[in-house]
mmCIF file of C-alpha atoms and ligand atoms in Angstrom:
data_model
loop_
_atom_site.group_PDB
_atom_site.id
_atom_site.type_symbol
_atom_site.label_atom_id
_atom_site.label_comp_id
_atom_site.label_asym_id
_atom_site.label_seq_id
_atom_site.Cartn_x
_atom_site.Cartn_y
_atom_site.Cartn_z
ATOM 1 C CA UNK A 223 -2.009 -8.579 11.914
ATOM 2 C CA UNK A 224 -1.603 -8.713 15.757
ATOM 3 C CA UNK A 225 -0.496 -6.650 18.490
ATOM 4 C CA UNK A 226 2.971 -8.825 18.064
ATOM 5 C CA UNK A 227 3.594 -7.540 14.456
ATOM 6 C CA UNK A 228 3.515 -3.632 16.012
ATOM 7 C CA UNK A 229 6.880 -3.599 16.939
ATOM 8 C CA UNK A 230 8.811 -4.616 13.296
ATOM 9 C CA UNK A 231 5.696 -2.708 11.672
ATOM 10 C CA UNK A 232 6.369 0.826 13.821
ATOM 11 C CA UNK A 233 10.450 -0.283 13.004
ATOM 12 C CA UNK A 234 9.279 0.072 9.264
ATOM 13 C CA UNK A 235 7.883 3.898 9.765
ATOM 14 C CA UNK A 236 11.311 4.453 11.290
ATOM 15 C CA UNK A 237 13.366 3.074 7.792
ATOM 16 C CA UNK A 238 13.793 6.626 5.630
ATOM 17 C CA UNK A 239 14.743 5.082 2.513
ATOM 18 C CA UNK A 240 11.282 3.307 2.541
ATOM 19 C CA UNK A 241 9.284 6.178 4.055
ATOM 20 C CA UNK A 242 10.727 8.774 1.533
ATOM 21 C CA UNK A 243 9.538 5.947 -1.316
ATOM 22 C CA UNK A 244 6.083 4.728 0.260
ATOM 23 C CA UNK A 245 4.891 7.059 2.710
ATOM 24 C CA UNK A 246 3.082 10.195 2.295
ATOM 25 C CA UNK A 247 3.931 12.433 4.076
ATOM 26 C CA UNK A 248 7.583 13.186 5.584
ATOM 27 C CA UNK A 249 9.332 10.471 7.412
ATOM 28 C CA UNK A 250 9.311 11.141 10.977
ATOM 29 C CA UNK A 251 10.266 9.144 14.406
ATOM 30 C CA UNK A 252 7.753 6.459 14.814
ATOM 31 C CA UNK A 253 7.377 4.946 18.648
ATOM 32 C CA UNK A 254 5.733 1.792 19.310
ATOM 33 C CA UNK A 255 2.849 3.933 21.133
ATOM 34 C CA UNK A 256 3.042 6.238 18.040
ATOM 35 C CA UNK A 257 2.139 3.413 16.392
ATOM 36 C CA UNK A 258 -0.762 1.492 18.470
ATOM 37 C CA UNK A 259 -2.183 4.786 18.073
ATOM 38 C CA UNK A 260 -2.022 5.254 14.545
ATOM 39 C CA UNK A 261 -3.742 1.455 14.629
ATOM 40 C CA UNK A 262 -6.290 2.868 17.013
ATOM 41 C CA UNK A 263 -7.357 5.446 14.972
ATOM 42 C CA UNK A 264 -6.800 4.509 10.888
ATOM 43 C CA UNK A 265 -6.808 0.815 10.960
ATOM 44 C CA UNK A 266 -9.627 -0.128 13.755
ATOM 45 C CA UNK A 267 -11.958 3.221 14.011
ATOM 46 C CA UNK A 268 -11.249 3.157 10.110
ATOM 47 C CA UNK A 269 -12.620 0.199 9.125
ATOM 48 C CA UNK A 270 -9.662 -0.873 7.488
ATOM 49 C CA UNK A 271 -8.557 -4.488 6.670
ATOM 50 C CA UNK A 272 -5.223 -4.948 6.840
ATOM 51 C CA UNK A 273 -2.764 -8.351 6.828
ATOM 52 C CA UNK A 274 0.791 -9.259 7.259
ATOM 53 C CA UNK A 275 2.791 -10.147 4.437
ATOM 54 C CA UNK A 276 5.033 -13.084 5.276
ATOM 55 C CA UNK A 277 7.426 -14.904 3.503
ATOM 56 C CA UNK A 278 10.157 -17.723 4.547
ATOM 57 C CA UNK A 279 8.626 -17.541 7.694
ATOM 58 C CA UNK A 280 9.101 -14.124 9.064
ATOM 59 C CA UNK A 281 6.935 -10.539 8.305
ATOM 60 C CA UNK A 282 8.297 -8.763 5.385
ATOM 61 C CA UNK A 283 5.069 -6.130 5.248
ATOM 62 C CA UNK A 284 1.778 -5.292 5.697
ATOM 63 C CA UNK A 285 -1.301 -4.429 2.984
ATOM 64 C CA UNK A 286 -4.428 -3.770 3.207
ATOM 65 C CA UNK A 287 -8.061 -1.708 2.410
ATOM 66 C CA UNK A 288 -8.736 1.360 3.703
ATOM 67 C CA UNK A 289 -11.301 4.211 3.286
ATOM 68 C CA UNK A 290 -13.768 1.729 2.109
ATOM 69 C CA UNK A 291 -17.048 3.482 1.097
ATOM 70 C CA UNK A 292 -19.728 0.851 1.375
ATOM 71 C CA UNK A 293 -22.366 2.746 -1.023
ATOM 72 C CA UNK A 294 -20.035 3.008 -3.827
ATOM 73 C CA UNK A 295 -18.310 -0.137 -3.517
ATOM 74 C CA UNK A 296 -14.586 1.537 -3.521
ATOM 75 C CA UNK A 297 -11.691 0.965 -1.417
ATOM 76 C CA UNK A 298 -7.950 2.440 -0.960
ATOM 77 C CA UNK A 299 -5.196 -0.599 -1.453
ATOM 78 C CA UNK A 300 -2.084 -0.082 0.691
ATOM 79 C CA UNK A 301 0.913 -1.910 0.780
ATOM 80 C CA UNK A 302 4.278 -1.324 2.072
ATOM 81 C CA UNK A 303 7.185 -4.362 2.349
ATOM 82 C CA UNK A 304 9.472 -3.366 5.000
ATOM 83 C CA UNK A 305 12.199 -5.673 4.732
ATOM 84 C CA UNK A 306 14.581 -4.520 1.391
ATOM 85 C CA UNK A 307 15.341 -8.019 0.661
ATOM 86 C CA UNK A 308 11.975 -8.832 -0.783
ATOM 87 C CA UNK A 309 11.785 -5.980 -3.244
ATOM 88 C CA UNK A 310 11.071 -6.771 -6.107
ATOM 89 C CA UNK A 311 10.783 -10.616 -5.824
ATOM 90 C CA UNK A 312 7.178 -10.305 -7.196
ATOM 91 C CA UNK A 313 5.659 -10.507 -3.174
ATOM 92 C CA UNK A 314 4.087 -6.968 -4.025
ATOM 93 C CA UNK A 315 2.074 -8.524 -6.608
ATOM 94 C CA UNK A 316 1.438 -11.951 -5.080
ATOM 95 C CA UNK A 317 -0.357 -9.763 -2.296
ATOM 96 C CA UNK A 318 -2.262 -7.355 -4.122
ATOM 97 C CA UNK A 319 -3.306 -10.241 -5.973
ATOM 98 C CA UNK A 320 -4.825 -12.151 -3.141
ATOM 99 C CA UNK A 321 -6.189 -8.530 -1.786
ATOM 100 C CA UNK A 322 -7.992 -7.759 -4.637
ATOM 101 C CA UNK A 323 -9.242 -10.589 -4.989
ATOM 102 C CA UNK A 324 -10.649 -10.521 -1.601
ATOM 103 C CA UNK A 325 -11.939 -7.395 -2.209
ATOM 104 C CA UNK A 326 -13.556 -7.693 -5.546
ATOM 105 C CA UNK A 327 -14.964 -11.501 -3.966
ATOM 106 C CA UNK A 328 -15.508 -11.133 -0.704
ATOM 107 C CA UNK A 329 -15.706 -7.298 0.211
ATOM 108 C CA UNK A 330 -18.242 -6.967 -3.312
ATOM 109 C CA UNK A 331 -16.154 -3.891 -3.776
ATOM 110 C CA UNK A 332 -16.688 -2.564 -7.675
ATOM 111 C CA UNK A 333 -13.833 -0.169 -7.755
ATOM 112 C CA UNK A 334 -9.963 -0.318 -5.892
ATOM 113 C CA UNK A 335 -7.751 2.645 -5.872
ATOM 114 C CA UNK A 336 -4.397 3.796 -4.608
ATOM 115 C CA UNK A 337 -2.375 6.606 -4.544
ATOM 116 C CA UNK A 338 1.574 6.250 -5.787
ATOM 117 C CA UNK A 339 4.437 9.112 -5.579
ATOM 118 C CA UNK A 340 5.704 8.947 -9.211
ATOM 119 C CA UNK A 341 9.571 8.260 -8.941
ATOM 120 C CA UNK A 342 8.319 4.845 -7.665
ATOM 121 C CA UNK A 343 8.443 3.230 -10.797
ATOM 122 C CA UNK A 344 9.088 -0.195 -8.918
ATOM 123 C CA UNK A 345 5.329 0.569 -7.181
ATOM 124 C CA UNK A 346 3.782 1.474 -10.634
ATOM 125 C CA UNK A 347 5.062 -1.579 -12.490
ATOM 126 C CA UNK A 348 3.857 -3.462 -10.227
ATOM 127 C CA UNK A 349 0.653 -1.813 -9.782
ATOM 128 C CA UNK A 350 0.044 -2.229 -13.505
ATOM 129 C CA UNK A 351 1.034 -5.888 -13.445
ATOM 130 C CA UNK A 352 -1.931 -5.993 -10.946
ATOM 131 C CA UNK A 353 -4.235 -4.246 -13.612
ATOM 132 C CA UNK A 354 -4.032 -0.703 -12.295
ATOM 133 C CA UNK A 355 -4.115 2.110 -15.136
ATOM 134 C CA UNK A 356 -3.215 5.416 -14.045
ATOM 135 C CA UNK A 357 -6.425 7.780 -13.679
ATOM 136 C CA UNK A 358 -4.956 10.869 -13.359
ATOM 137 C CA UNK A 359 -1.733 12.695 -11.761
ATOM 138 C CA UNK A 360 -1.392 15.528 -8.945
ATOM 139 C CA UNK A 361 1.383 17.599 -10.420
ATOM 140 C CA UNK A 362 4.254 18.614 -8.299
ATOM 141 C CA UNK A 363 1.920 17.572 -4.886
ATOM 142 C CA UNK A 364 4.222 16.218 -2.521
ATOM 143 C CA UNK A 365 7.335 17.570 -0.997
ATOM 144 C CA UNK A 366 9.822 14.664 -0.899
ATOM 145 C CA UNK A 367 13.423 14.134 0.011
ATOM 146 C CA UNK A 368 14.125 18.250 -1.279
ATOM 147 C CA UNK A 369 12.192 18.541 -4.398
ATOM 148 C CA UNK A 370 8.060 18.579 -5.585
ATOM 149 C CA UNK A 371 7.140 15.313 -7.045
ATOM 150 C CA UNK A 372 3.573 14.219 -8.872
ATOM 151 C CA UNK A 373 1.180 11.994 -7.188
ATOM 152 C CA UNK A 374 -0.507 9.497 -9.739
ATOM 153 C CA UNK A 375 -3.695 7.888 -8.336
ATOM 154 C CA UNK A 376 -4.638 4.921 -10.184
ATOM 155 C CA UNK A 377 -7.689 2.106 -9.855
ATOM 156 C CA UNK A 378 -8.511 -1.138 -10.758
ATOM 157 C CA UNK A 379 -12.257 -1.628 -11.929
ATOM 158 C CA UNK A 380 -14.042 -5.111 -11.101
ATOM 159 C CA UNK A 381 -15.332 -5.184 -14.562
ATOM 160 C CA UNK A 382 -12.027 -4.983 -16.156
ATOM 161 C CA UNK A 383 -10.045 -7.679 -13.284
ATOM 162 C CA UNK A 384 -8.909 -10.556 -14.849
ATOM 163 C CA UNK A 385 -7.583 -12.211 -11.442
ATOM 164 C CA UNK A 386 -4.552 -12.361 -9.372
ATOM 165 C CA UNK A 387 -1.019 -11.137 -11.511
ATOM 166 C CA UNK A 388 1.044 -14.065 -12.363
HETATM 167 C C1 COA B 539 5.924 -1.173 -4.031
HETATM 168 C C2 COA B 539 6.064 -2.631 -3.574
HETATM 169 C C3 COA B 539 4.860 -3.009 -2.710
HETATM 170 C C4 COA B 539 6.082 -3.534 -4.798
HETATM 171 O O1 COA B 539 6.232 -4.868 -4.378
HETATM 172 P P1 COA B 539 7.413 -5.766 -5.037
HETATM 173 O O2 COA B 539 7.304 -7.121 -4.493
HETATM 174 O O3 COA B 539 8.709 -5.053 -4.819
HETATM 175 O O4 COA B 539 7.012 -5.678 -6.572
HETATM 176 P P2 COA B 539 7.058 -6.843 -7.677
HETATM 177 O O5 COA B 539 8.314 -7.637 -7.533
HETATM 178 O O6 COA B 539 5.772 -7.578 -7.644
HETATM 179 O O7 COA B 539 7.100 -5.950 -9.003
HETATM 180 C C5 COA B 539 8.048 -4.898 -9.120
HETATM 181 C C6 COA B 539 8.266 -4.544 -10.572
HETATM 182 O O8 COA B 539 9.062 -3.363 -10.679
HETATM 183 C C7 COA B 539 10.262 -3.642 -11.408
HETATM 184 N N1 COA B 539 11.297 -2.813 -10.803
HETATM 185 C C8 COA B 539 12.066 -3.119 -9.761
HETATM 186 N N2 COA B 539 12.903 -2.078 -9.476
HETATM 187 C C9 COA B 539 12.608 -1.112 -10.357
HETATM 188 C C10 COA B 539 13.114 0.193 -10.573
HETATM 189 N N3 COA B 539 14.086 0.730 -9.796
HETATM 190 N N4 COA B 539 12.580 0.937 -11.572
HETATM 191 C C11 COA B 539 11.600 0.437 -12.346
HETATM 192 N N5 COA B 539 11.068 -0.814 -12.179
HETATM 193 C C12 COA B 539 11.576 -1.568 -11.199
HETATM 194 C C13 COA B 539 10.471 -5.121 -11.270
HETATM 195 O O9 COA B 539 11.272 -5.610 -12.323
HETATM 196 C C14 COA B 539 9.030 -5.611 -11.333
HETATM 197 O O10 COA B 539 8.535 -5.558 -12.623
HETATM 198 P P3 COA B 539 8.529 -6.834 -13.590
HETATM 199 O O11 COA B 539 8.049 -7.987 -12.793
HETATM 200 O O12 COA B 539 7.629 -6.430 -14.690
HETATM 201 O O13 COA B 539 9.933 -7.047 -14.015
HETATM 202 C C15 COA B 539 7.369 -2.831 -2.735
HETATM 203 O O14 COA B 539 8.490 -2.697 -3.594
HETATM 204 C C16 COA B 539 7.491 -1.869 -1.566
HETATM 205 O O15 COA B 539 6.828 -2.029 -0.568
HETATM 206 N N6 COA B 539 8.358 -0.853 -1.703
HETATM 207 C C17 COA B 539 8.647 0.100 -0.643
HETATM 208 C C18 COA B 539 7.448 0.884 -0.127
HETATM 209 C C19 COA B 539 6.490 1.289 -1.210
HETATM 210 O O16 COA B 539 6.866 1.717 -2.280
HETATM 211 N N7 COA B 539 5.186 1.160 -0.913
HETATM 212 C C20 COA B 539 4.127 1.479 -1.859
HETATM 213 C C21 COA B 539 3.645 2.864 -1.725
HETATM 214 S S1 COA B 539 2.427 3.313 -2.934
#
């Protein structure tokens, strides 16, 4: 990721449809400076890894690892694809194969998690295709687009990875 992928990326915090499914918290209006600062402060003071997705040339997304806690070997996987076209084309687990992957490889991370809302069964297939099992489920935890929903966190041990999702 550079400082030339900001623009699309803070245009993909302004999409609702793909806030309301991905994001956490309610969508709200993203500026570029918004953005850079959100960077600043969860990406680059947070240790974070994070990567561009592209495909046929252009950026579809970003991914990455957050939260990492070095003594216990864990990480937070993120990934969002921006660009509505590419759902559900299998990018989402061409990335989180190569990311965990990295992780588990190159990072020595033992344990990956994530957090998913639960209507997004595209996320959760996906994440499962990966190797993710649901670990346990925040009932009714999130306010989102009028009603409660559950939050389901699930992880991905290195122990039980069998490689990148074909
Ligand atoms: C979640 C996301 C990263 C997944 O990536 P992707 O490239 O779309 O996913 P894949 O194509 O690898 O896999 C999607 C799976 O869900 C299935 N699927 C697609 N739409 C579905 C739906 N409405 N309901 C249930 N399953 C669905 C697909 O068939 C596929 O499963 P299969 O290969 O077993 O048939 C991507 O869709 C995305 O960024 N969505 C918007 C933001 C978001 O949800 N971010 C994640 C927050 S936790």
């Amino acid at each position: 990721m550079t400082p030339e992928d900001f623009p699309l990326l803070a245009g993909f915090k302004n999409d609702v449809e793909f806030e309301l499914i991905g994001g956490g918290r309610p969508p709200k209006p993203t500026s570029l400076e918004d953005y850079k600062d959100f960077h600043e402060r969860f990406i680059v003071k947070g240790d974070a890894i994070n990567f561009v997705m592209v495909a046929d040339g252009r950026v579809i997304g970003d991914c990455g690892l957050f939260n990492r806690d070095l003594v216990a070997g864990t990480a937070e996987l993120g990934i969002g694809i921006g660009v509505h076209d590419y759902w559900s084309r299998g990018f989402g687990r061409e990335a989180i194969g190569l990311l965990t992957d990295y992780g588990f490889r190159m990072l020595n991370l033992r344990r990956i998690w994530l957090e998913v809302k639960a209507p997004n069964e595209r996320g959760i297939r996906c994440y499962r295709a990966c190797g993710f099992v649901e670990e346990g489920r925040l009932r009714q935890h999130i306010w989102s687009d009028g009603r409660y929903v559950d939050l389901v966190h699930m992880g991905l041990l290195r122990d039980e990875w069998t490689g990148p999702a074909r």
